Structure formats: C-alpha cells, structure tokens
XYZ file of C-alpha atoms in Angstrom:
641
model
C 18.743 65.852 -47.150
C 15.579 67.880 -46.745
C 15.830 71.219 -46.506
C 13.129 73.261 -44.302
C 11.294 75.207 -46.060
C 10.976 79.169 -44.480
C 8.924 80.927 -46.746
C 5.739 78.117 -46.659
C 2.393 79.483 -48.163
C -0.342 77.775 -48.319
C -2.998 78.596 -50.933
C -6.559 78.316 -52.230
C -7.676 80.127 -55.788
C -11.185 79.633 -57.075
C -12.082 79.986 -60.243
C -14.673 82.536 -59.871
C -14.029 86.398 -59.260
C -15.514 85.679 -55.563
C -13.241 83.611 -53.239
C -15.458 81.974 -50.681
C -18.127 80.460 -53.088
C -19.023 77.113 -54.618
C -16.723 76.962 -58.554
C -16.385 74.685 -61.029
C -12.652 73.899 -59.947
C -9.963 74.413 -56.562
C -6.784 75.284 -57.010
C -4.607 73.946 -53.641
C -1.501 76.210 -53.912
C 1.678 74.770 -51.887
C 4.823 76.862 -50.607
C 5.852 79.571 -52.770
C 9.107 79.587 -53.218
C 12.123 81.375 -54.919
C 13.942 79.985 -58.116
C 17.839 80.737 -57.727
C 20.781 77.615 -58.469
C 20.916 75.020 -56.045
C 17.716 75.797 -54.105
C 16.240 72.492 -52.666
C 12.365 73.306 -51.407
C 9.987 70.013 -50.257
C 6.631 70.134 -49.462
C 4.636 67.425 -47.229
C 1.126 66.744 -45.798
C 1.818 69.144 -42.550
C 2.260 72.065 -45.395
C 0.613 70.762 -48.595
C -3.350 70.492 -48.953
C -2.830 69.288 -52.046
C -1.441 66.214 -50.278
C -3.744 64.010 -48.285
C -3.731 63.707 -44.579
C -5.748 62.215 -41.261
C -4.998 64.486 -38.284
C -6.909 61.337 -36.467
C -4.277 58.963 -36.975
C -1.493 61.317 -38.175
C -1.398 59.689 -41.157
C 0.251 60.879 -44.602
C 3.218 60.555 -45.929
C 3.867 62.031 -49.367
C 6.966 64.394 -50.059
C 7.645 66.160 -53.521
C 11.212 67.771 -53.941
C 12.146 70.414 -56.475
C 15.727 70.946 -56.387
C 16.803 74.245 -59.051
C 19.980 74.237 -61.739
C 19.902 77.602 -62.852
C 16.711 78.004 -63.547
C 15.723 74.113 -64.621
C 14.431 70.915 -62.905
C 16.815 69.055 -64.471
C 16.545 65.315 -64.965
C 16.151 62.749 -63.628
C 16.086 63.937 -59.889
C 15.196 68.035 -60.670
C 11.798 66.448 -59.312
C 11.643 63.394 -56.904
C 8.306 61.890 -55.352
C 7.847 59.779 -52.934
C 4.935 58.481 -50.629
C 5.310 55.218 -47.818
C 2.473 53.336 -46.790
C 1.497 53.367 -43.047
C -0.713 51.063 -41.220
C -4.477 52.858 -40.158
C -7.107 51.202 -38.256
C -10.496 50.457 -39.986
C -13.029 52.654 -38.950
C -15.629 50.054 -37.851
C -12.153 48.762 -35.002
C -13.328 45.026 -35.099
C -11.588 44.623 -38.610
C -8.177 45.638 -36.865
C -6.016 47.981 -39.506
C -4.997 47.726 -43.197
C -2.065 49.639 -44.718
C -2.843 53.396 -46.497
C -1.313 55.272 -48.794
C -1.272 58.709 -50.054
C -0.524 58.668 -54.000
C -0.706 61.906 -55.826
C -2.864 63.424 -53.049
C -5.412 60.741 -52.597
C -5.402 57.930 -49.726
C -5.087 54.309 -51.441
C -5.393 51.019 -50.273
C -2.062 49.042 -50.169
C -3.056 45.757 -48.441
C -4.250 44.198 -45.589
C -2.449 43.685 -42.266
C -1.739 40.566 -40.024
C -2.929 42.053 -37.058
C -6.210 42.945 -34.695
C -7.091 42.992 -31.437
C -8.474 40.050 -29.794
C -8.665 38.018 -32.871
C -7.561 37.083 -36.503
C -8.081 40.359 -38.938
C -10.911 38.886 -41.049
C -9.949 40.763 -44.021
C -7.090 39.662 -44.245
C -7.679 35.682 -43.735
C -10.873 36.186 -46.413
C -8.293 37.734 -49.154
C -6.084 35.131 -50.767
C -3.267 37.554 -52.084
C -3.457 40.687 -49.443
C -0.712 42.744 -50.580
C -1.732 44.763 -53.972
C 1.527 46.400 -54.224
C 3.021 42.899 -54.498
C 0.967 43.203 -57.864
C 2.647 46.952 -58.494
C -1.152 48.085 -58.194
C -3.053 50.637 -55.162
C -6.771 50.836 -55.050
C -8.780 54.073 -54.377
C -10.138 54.415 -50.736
C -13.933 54.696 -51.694
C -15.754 53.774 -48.268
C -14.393 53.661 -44.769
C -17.175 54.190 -41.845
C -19.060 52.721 -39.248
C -22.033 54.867 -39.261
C -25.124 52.975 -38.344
C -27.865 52.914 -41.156
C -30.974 50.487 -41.730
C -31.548 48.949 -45.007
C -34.563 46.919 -46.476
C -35.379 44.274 -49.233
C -37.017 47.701 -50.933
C -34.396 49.958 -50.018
C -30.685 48.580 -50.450
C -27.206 49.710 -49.397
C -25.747 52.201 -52.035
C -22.074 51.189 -52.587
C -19.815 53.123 -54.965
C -18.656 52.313 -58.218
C -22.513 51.158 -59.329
C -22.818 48.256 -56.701
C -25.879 48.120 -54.055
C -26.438 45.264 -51.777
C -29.587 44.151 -50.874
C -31.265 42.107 -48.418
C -33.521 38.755 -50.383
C -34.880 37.607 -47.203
C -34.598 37.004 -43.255
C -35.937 33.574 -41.992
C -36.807 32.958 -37.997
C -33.282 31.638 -37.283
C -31.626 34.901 -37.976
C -30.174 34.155 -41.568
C -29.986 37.084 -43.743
C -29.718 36.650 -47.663
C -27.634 38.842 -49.135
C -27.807 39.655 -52.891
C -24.974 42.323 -54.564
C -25.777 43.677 -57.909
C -23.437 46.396 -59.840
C -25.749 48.367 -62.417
C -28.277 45.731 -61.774
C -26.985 42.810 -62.816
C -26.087 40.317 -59.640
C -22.528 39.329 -59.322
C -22.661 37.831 -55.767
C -25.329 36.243 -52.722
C -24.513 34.947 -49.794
C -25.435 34.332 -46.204
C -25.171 35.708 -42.689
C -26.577 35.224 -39.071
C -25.156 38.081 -37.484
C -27.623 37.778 -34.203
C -27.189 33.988 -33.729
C -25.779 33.193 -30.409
C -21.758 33.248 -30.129
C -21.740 35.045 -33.835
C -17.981 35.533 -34.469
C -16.909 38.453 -37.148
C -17.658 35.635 -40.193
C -21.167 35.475 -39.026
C -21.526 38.875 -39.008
C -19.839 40.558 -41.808
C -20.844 40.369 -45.324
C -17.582 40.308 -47.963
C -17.223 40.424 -51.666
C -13.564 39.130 -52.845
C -12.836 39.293 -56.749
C -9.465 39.251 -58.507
C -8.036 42.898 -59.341
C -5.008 42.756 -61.824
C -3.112 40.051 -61.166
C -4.183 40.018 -57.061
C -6.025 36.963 -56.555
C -9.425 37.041 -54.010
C -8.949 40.489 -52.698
C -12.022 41.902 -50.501
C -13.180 44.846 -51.825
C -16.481 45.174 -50.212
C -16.749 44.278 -46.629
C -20.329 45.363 -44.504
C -20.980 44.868 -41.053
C -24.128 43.904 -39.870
C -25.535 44.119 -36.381
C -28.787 43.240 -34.335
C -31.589 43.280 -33.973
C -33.143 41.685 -37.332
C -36.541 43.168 -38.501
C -38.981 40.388 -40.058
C -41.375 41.498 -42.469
C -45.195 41.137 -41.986
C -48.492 40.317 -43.855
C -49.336 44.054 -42.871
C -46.818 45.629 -45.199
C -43.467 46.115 -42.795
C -40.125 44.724 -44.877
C -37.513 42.979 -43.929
C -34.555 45.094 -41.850
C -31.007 44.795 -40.884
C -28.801 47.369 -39.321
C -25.328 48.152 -40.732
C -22.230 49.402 -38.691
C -19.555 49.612 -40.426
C -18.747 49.285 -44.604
C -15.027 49.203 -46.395
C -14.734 49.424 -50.091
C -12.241 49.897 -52.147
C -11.929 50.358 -56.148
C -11.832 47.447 -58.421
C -10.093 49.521 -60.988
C -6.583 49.691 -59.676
C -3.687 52.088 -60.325
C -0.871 50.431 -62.323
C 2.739 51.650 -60.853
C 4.735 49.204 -61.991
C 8.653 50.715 -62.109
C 8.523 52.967 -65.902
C 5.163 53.831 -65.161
C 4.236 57.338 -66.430
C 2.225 59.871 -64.717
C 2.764 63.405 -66.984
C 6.267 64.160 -66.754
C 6.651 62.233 -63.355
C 7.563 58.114 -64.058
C 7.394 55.029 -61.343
C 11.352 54.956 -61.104
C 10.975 52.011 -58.159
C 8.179 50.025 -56.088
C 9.364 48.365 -52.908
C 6.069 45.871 -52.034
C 7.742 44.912 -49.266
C 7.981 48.992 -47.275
C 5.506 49.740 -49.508
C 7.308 52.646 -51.197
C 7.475 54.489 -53.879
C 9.075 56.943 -55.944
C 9.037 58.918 -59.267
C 11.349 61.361 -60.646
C 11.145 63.362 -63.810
C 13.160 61.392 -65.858
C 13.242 62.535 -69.774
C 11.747 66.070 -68.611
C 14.082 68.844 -67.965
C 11.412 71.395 -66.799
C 12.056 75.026 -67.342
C 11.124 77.687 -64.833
C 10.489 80.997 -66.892
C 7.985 84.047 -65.964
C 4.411 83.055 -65.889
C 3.821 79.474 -66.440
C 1.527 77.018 -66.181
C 3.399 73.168 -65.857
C 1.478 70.134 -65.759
C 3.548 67.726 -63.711
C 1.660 64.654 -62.541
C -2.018 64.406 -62.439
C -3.647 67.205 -61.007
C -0.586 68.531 -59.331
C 1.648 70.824 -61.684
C 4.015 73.972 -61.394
C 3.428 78.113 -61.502
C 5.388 80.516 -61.755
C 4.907 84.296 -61.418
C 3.542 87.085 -63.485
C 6.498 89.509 -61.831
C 7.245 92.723 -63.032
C 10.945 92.212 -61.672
C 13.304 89.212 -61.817
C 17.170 90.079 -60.840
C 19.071 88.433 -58.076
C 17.146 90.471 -55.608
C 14.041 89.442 -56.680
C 14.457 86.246 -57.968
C 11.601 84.009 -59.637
C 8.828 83.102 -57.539
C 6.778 79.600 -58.536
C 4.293 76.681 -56.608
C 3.220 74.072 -56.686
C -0.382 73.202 -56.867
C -2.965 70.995 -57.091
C -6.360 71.404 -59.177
C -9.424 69.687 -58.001
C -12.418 69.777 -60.750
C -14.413 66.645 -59.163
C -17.813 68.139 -57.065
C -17.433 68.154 -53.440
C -16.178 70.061 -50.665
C -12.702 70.154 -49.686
C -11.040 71.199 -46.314
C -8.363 73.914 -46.910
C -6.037 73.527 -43.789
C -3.423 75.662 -42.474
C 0.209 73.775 -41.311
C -0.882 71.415 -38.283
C 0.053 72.157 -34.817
C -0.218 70.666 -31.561
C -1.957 72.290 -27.881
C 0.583 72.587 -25.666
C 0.451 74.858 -22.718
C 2.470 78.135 -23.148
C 2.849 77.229 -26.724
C 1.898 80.142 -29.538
C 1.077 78.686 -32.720
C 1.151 81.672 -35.554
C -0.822 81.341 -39.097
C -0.505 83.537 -41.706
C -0.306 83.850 -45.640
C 2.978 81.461 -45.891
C 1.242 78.286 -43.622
C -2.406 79.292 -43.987
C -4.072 78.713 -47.606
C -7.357 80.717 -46.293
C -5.585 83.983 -45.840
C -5.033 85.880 -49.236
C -2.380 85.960 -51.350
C -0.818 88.051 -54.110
C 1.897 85.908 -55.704
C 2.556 87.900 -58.622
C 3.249 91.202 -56.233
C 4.074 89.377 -53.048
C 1.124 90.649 -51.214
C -0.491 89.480 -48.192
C -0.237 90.668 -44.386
C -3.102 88.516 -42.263
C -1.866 86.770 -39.394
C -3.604 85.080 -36.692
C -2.070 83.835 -32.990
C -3.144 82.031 -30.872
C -1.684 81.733 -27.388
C -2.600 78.387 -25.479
C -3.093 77.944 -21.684
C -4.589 75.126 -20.046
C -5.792 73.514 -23.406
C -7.824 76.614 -24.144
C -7.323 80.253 -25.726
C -7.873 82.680 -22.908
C -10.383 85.863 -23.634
C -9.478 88.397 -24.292
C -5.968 88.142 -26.356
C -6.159 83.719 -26.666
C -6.898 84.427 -30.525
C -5.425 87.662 -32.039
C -6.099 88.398 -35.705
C -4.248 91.282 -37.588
C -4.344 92.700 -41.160
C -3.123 95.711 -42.878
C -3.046 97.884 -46.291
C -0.618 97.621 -48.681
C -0.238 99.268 -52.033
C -1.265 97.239 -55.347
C -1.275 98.277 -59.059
C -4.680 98.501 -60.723
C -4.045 95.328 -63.591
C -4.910 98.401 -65.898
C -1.858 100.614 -64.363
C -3.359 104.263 -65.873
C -5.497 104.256 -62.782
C -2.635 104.053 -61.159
C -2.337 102.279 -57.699
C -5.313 101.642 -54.392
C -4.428 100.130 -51.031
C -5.639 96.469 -50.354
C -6.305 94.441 -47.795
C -6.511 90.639 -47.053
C -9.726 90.431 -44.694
C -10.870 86.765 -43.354
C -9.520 85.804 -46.276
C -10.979 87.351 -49.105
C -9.259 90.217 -51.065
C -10.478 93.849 -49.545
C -10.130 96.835 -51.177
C -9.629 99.835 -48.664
C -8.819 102.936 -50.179
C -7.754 104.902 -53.985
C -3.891 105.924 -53.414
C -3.699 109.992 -54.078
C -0.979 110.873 -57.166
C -0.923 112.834 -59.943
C -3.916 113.758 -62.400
C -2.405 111.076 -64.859
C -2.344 108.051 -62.524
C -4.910 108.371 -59.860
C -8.397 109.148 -61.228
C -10.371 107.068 -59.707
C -9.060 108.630 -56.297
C -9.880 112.009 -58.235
C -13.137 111.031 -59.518
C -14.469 110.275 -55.340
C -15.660 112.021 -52.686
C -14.887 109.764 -50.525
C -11.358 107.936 -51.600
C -10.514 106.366 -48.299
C -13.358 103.650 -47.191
C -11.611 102.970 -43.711
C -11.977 106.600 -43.008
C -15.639 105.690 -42.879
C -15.321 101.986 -41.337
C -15.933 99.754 -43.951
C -14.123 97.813 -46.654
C -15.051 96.191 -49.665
C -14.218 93.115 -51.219
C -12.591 93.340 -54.995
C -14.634 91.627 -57.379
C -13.055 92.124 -60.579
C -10.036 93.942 -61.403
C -7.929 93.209 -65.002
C -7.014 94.235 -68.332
C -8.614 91.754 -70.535
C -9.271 93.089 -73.899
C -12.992 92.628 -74.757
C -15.258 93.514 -77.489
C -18.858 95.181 -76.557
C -21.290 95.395 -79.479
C -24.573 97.042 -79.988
C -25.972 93.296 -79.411
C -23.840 92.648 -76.327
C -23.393 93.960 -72.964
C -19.919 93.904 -70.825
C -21.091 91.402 -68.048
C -20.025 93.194 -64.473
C -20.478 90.946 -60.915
C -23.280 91.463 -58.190
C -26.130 91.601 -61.487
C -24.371 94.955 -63.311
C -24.145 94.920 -66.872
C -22.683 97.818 -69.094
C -24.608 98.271 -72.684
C -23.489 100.628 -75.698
C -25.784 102.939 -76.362
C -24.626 105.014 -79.178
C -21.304 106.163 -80.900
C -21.804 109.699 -81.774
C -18.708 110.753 -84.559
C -19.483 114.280 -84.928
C -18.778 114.838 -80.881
C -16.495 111.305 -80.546
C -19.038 110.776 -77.324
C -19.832 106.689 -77.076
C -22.762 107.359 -74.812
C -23.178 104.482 -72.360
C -25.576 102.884 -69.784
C -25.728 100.568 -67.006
C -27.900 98.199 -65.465
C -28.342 96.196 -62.405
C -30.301 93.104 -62.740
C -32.448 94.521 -65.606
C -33.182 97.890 -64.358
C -30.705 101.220 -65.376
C -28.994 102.701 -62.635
C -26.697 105.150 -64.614
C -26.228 106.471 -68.270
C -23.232 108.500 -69.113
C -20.452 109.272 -71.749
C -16.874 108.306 -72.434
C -14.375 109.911 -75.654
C -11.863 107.291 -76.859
C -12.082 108.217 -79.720
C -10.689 112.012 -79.137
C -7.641 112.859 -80.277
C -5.441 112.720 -77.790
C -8.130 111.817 -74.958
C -6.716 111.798 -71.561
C -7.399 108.330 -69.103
C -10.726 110.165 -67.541
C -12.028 110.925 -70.865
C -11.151 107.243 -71.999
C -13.039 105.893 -68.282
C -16.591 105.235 -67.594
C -16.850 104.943 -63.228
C -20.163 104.542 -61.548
C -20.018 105.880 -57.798
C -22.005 104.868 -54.968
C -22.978 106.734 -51.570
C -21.989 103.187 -49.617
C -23.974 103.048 -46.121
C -23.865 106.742 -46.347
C -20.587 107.863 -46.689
C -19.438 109.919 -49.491
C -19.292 108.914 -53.187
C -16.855 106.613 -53.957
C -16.097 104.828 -57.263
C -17.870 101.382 -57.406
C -17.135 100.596 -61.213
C -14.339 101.858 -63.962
C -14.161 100.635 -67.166
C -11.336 101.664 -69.639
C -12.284 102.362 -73.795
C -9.524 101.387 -75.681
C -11.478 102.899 -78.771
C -14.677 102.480 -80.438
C -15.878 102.168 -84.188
C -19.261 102.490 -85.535
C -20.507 101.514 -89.330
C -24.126 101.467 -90.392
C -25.250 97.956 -89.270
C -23.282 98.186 -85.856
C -21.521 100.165 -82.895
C -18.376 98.119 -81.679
C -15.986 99.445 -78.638
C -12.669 98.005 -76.910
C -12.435 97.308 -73.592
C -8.890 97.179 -71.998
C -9.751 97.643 -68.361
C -12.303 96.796 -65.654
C -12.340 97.016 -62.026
C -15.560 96.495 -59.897
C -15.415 96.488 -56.079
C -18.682 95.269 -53.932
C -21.596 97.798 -53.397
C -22.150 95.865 -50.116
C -19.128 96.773 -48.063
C -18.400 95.049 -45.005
C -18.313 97.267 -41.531
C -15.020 97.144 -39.430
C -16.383 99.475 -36.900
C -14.412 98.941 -33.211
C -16.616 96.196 -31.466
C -18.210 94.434 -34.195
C -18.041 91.061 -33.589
C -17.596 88.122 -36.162
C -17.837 84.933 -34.628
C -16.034 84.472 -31.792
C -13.693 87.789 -32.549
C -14.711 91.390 -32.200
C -12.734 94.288 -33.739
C -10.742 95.929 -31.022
C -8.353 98.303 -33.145
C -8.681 99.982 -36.613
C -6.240 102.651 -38.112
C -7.738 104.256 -41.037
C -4.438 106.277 -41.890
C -2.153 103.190 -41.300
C -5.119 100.602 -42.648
C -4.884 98.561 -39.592
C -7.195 96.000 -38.026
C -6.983 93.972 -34.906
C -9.580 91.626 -33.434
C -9.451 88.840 -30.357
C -11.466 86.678 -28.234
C -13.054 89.203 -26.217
C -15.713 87.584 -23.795
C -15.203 84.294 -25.944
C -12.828 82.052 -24.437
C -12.281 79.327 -26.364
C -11.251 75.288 -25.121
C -9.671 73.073 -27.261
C -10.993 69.388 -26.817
C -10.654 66.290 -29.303
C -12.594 66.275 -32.144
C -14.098 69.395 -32.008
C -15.003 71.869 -35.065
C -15.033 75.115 -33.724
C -16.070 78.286 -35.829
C -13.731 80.910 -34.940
C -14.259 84.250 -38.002
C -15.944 84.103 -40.809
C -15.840 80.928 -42.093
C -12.784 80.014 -41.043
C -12.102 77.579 -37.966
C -10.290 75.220 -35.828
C -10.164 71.497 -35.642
C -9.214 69.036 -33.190
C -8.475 65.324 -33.875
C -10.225 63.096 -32.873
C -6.759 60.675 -31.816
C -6.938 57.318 -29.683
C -4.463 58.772 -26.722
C -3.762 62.477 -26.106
C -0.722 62.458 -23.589
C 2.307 64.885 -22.878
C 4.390 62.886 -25.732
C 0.739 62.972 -28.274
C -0.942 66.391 -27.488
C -3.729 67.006 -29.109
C -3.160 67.562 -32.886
C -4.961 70.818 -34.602
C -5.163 73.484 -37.752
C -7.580 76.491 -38.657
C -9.387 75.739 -41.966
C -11.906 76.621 -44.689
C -13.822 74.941 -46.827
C -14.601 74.931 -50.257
C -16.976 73.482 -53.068
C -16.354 72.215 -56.393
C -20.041 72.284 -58.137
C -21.325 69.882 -60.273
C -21.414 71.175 -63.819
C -24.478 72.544 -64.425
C -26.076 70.066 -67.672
C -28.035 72.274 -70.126
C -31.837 72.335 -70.056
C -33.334 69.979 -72.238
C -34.751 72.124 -75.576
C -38.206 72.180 -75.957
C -40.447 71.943 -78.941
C -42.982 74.781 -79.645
C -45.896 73.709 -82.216
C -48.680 75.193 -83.794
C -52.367 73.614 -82.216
C-alpha cells in the first residue's frame, strides 16, 4: 500500500551560485523525506518534476517507492518502479490516439491504438506489428504537433534524429513527391494528393514505416499535409505545401526486456499486454549514510543530508532527484491542483520546487495561497504570498550566524545576527547590520568554506565581476596586503594578519562594505585567510572562507509591486513579508500562462471538457535553462609578414 507522503518538497538546484539563470545542468529535487525503520515514502507525477506529466490530458503515471530497514534499501523491493502506459490523443486529432508512457521521466511511445473517431486510426492499419512493448522495446517521443508550417523543394521539413523531408515536385493534378533523406542520403519517396477531391487520411498523410528491433513496419514518421498546393513558376516561386500536423518517434529503441539493467534499478517484469512495468533494486542493498550522492537509474539517483545532527529526533533527511544536463528549458511545477470554487490551494517549500530550500538545515518558510471564487482569485487577498527570516550558519561558522530569507524563490540574505566579538564580526564590522531595517534584501551569491589557493599569479574569482588579488606578504609586520577589483578596475585595497600569532577571526578576515541605495555600510564581501607563505619567486595564501552577497539589493518597500503582487506588510524586527493581488484580480481560464511574481506563474490546461467532475487542472511554475556547452574558440595562428 502507498503511503501519503506529508512532508512533500519539491526542488530545483542549479549549478551556478545564482538560482534563476541559464547552467550547464538542473537538478529536479523530489520529497524530502526522513530515514527511520519501516518508513515507506512514494513519489508520482502530481509531486515529482523529475517525472513526466501532461496537465492537458492528465497523463503520467510513474511511481518510485523507497521503503527503509534501518537505515538500508534493502533488496530486492528497498526500491520498486513502476510506470503504466495510458492512451493520449495525437496532437494533429485526425490520427485518433496512441498509447504513452512515462519511463524514467521521459514520455515514450508504447504502440498504436485501435481506435479514432469517425474512421480507421491510420497509424495503426499502416504499422504491421503496432505494439513495441510486445517486442520488450519503448521509443522516445521526439515530435508530436500540429502546428501549421510551409515547406519548399529548397527549404525541407527538419525532422529529428538527422531526417528532413522534402518536396521533388507538384504536378497540375495535385500529386506531391515526397523524398526523405537522413544525413543526406535518401531512404524513402513516395506520393500524395492531399487536395484531390474526396482525399481520405491516406491521401493526405505522408508515413515512413521501418522495422525497429524485432517490431516489424512500425511508422515512425507520419506528416500531414493540407491545401492549398503552391506550383512553382518560370519567374523563380518554388514549389509549396502546407503541413499540419507531424509524429515521430525514435528509431533507436529502449531495450526492457525482464533482467534489463538501468544502474542499480533492473526490468524485474514487462506486461505487453497493460503495458507495465517494473524494476526493483535487485543485487543493490543501498545504504543511506550522511551526505551522499547515489546514482540509482539514469538521471534519477538518491541524497542525503549534510546534517549537523542525526538522533531519533532528528533523523536522516535524503531525496530523490533527477539531473538534467541536455540544453533546453524545463518547467519546474509545483503539486497540481484543480479550480474549484471555495477551494484554497496552498504552495510552499514541501509541494513547490521554485520556493527555496535548505535541506541540510531544514530551512525554508515561503508560502503562497490562493483562495478561488468564481474561477478567479479575487483582489485584494485571491493570491497571498508570505516569507520570513530564519537563522543560518555562515558555511565558515567563525562568522558566526545571519538571518535568511527565501524571496520569489531565490535565497535572500536579510540581516548579520548580533553575538559575541568571537562569532559575529561581520555584524561588528557594519554600520548598518540589519538590511530590512532599510527595506531591501539581497540575494546570497556565494557563501562556503572551500579551501583555495591564491597566488601572486592568480586572483580569488568573486560573482557580479569582483576579483580579490594578493598584493604582497609583508613578514616583518605578518600584513598580506590585499586588493580588489570589479570588472578590471580596483575598488578597495586593504590588509589581513593570518599569519600573527594567535590572530583573532577579524584579523584573519578581509570584508569589503558597501553604502547599498544609501543606507549605511554594510558588509558586501568576507573572505577568511587560513594562512599565507611567501618565498622569493612567489606569495601563496589559504583561503578557508568566502561569502559574497549582491551589491544590487532588491527593495521590499510597502507597495512595491512585482507582477501582479504588491508588498502590503514588512516587519523588519520579525523579517516578515506579505504581498497579494491588490487591484489585480486574477481569472483562471484553460490554457492560460499567467505571470503572477517574479518569474514564477500559473498554468491552466488546456483539457477537452472542464465540468464539475473535471475542473480545470492547474500549478504555479518556473522555468529553467540547461545551456549548451559553450565549444572553445578555434586557436588562431599568428605569423610573421
């Protein structure tokens, strides 16, 4: 039995110091949850990103259960997987519906159905073998649309996987020659007269069928053409056909065939028939110990916490996750809900990946309501967003402590906690410790305690264009002097003593304060010496700690809107902040993409029937970007004229 799981959370790391940005890799975090014996936790495509899922349709279907034996996934069913295919409608309607499924967080194609509307599904009767799991294989999902484009003999239709098909000519009955190449070479031609009179679906769709694995015939490539026809001239004008509507799917199949292995996951049965299937972890007793990282299958695999604490109280925490390195951009949903009048729907950092997330102290307080009425969100209290302080450790813990804050989801700092002289310099060391007293916040940009090495040669490379150069090591005084730059030009020079006997944490810290929009100085930048050393051909120093927050805070006076929300309430001494839908009220169609703060906002789907019994399906979101890696510049060769 599946047990609900209370403490979801919903995550999204990027691999830069700046959340929010384009990286080289996306790290979809699923439910954290809590390792004691006999804890069962599952996580689905209402709660998991990481697993795929069509709000249109409602489709998705993949589970992953971890159940814990003190402190081990034992084997074989510590960790069971299991996805179901489900029967989804073409995009382009007039090919009537296939059957879809979501395998290790990607939508598959599973076969073609025996069914359409008001006549045979063409697919179907043009594949000899339909069914690919009857083969134990699935097949990517590459193209699914019916957007309208217009293609030429000069200018052909870009498939995936290499293949373009292109139009060879149109005679003055309607015919259209069809050649399709893949990396130029032509594997297939054919013919269609999609404008002749009474042209069924044969006339007018072009298919490719070729044998994957040990399926026979299977379409892979389907395109639908529609009129008019464009004939070329003597003047220069090509040859033109409109396309509505193009399927493809990948003729490199996934074997899972029952032993199959995927990491430490293997294919422990295939039903062809309900198109299931399931893994467990077999062979692999998986051990949940402080700070992990567990591949598991794919890109999906296991964390666990950093914790200062584990005891009965505080017991293990751990995810699971899902790392996407391919370019693109990726929708980062919160758990789906549904608009029903008088319903409030709540998001916040345990169902809501976009708000942020401390795992290894448990931190996190945003939370955003919404309270629907009539299919909209009333002004002035339809949306209500909340956020407060809470106390962190600095990574290097002789600065002692500050207060963060999760802020449209990005990672705030707020204000330097007061203490003693030993543990709260940087609070010391400005005039200014509290940055809500003055209405603004500023996101954390780095903050750890990474040991580095800084050299005579090298600077210590800081965010927002900072970088931190040695100057000189001075042994008769112990004084490393020091200087900083932002992008290229110096903006500070000062000293630091680590190499004093007995040199206390400010004497060992270099900070760079800032007057931010005018308020008083407040520390910007600390870096922690470790030491230094210094011998006639070079200066060398240690760096143990660095913590940079953004010289461009953000303002949270009352009244400032962002998007649709406008501040309403902030508590400098609490480190409170409340905003709503003042003036904005806010009505919640189908398939609608409404921005709503920051970049985070609401979706509808865009569903067939939306009734009492099928309201209207919806989830906040944010986006984010995998880049392309960047390939280096090709070197150039200098010679002598």
């Amino acid at each position: 039995m599946r047990t609900p799981i209370f403490a979801l959370l919903i995550l999204l790391f990027l691999a830069t110091t700046t959340s929010g940005t384009a990286a080289e890799r996306v790290e979809l975090r699923g439910s954290v949850a809590v390792a004691y014996d006999g804890a069962t936790y599952t996580w689905d495509p209402q709660n998991f990103p990481g697993f795929s899922y069509d709000a249109d349709e409602n489709i998705g279907n993949e589970w992953l259960t971890l159940t814990i034996t003190d402190s081990f996934l034992e084997e074989p069913m510590g960790v069971v997987y299991e996805t179901t295919a489900q029967l989804a409608e073409f995009d382009l309607e007039d090919w009537g519906s296939y059957h879809k499924i979501s395998f290790l967080g990607e939508e598959h194609f599973a076969g073609y159905a025996d069914e359409s509307y008001d006549e045979r599904p063409y697919l179907y009767d043009k594949s000899k073998d339909d069914n690919l799991m009857a083969g134990e294989q699935l097949s990517k999902i590459l193209i699914d649309e019916e957007h309208e484009r217009t293609i030429t003999k000069d200018s052909p239709l870009q498939l995936a996987e290499g293949y373009e098909l292109a139009i060879k000519g149109i005679d003055a009955y309607g015919s259209v020659w069809l050649n399709l190449t893949r990396d130029g070479e032509v594997v297939d031609s054919n013919l269609i007269a999609p404008v002749k009179d009474g042209a069924t679906m044969a006339d007018k769709t072009y298919t490719y069928a070729k044998d994957i694995g040990i399926t026979q015939g299977i379409v892979v490539i389907a395109v639908h053409f529609k009129g008019p026809l464009f004939h070329g001239t003597e003047g220069g004008l090509q040859d033109a056909a409109v396309v509505d509507g193009i399927w493809q799917i990948s003729d490199s199949p996934v074997s899972i065939g029952e032993g199959s292995i995927f990491g430490k996951m293997r294919v422990s049965s295939v039903d062809p028939e309900s198109m299931r299937i399931v893994m467990d972890n077999q062979d692999n007793q998986i051990t949940l110990s402080e700070n992990r990282d567990i591949s598991l299958m794919g890109d999906f695999g296991i964390k666990t916490a950093d914790q200062d604490e584990i005891s009965a109280e505080e017991p293990l925490r751990y995810y699971v996750y899902r790392e996407i390195t391919e370019a693109g951009t990726y929708e980062i949903r919160g758990v789906v809900s549904v608009v029903v009048d008088g319903e409030m729907v709540e998001w916040n950092p345990t169902n809501f990946a976009g708000f942020y997330y401390d795992i290894d102290e448990d931190l996190g307080t945003e939370s955003l309501v919404l309270n629907i009425y009539d299919s909209a969100l009333e002004e002035p209290n339809g949306a209500v967003y909340t956020t407060y302080g809470q106390r962190k450790d600095f990574e290097n813990e002789v600065w002692g402590s500050y207060w963060v804050i999760g802020f449209l989801g990005e990672e705030h700092f707020a204000s330097y906690v007061e203490g003693t002289a030993f543990d709260a310099y940087l609070y010391e060391d400005s005039a200014n410790p509290n940055l809500m007293a003055a209405e603004m916040i500023s996101q954390v940009l780095i903050d750890d305690d990474e040991e580095r090495t800084v050299t005579s040669g090298t600077s210590l490379q800081l965010a927002e264009g900072y970088e931190l150069m040695l100057k000189s090591i001075d042994t008769s005084t112990d004084k490393v002097s020091l200087e900083l730059r932002k992008n290229g030009q110096i903006v500070d020079t000062n000293t630091v003593e680590p190499l004093k006997e007995g040199a206390t944490v400010q004497e060992k810290t270099y900070t760079y304060k800032e007057r931010l929009n005018g308020a008083g100085e407040i520390v910007v930048i600390a870096v922690h010496f470790k030491n230094a050393f210094y011998n006639i051909d070079q200066m060398m120093a240690t760096v143990d700690g660095v913590w940079q927050i953004s010289d461009e805070p953000v303002s949270i006076q009352e009244e400032t809107t962002i998007g649709k929300m406008a501040i309403q309430a902030v508590d400098a001494e609490a480190k409170t902040i409340m905003m709503d839908n003042k003036d904005n009220k806010i009505n919640l169609y189908r398939n609608a993409d409404i921005p709503l703060m920051g970049t985070i906002r609401i979706k509808t789907a865009d569903q067939d029937d939306v009734t009492p019994e099928e309201p209207l399906r919806f989830y906040i979101y944010k986006e984010a970007t995998v880049e392309a890696p960047q390939l280096p510049a090709p070197s150039q060769e200098i010679g002598m004229i």
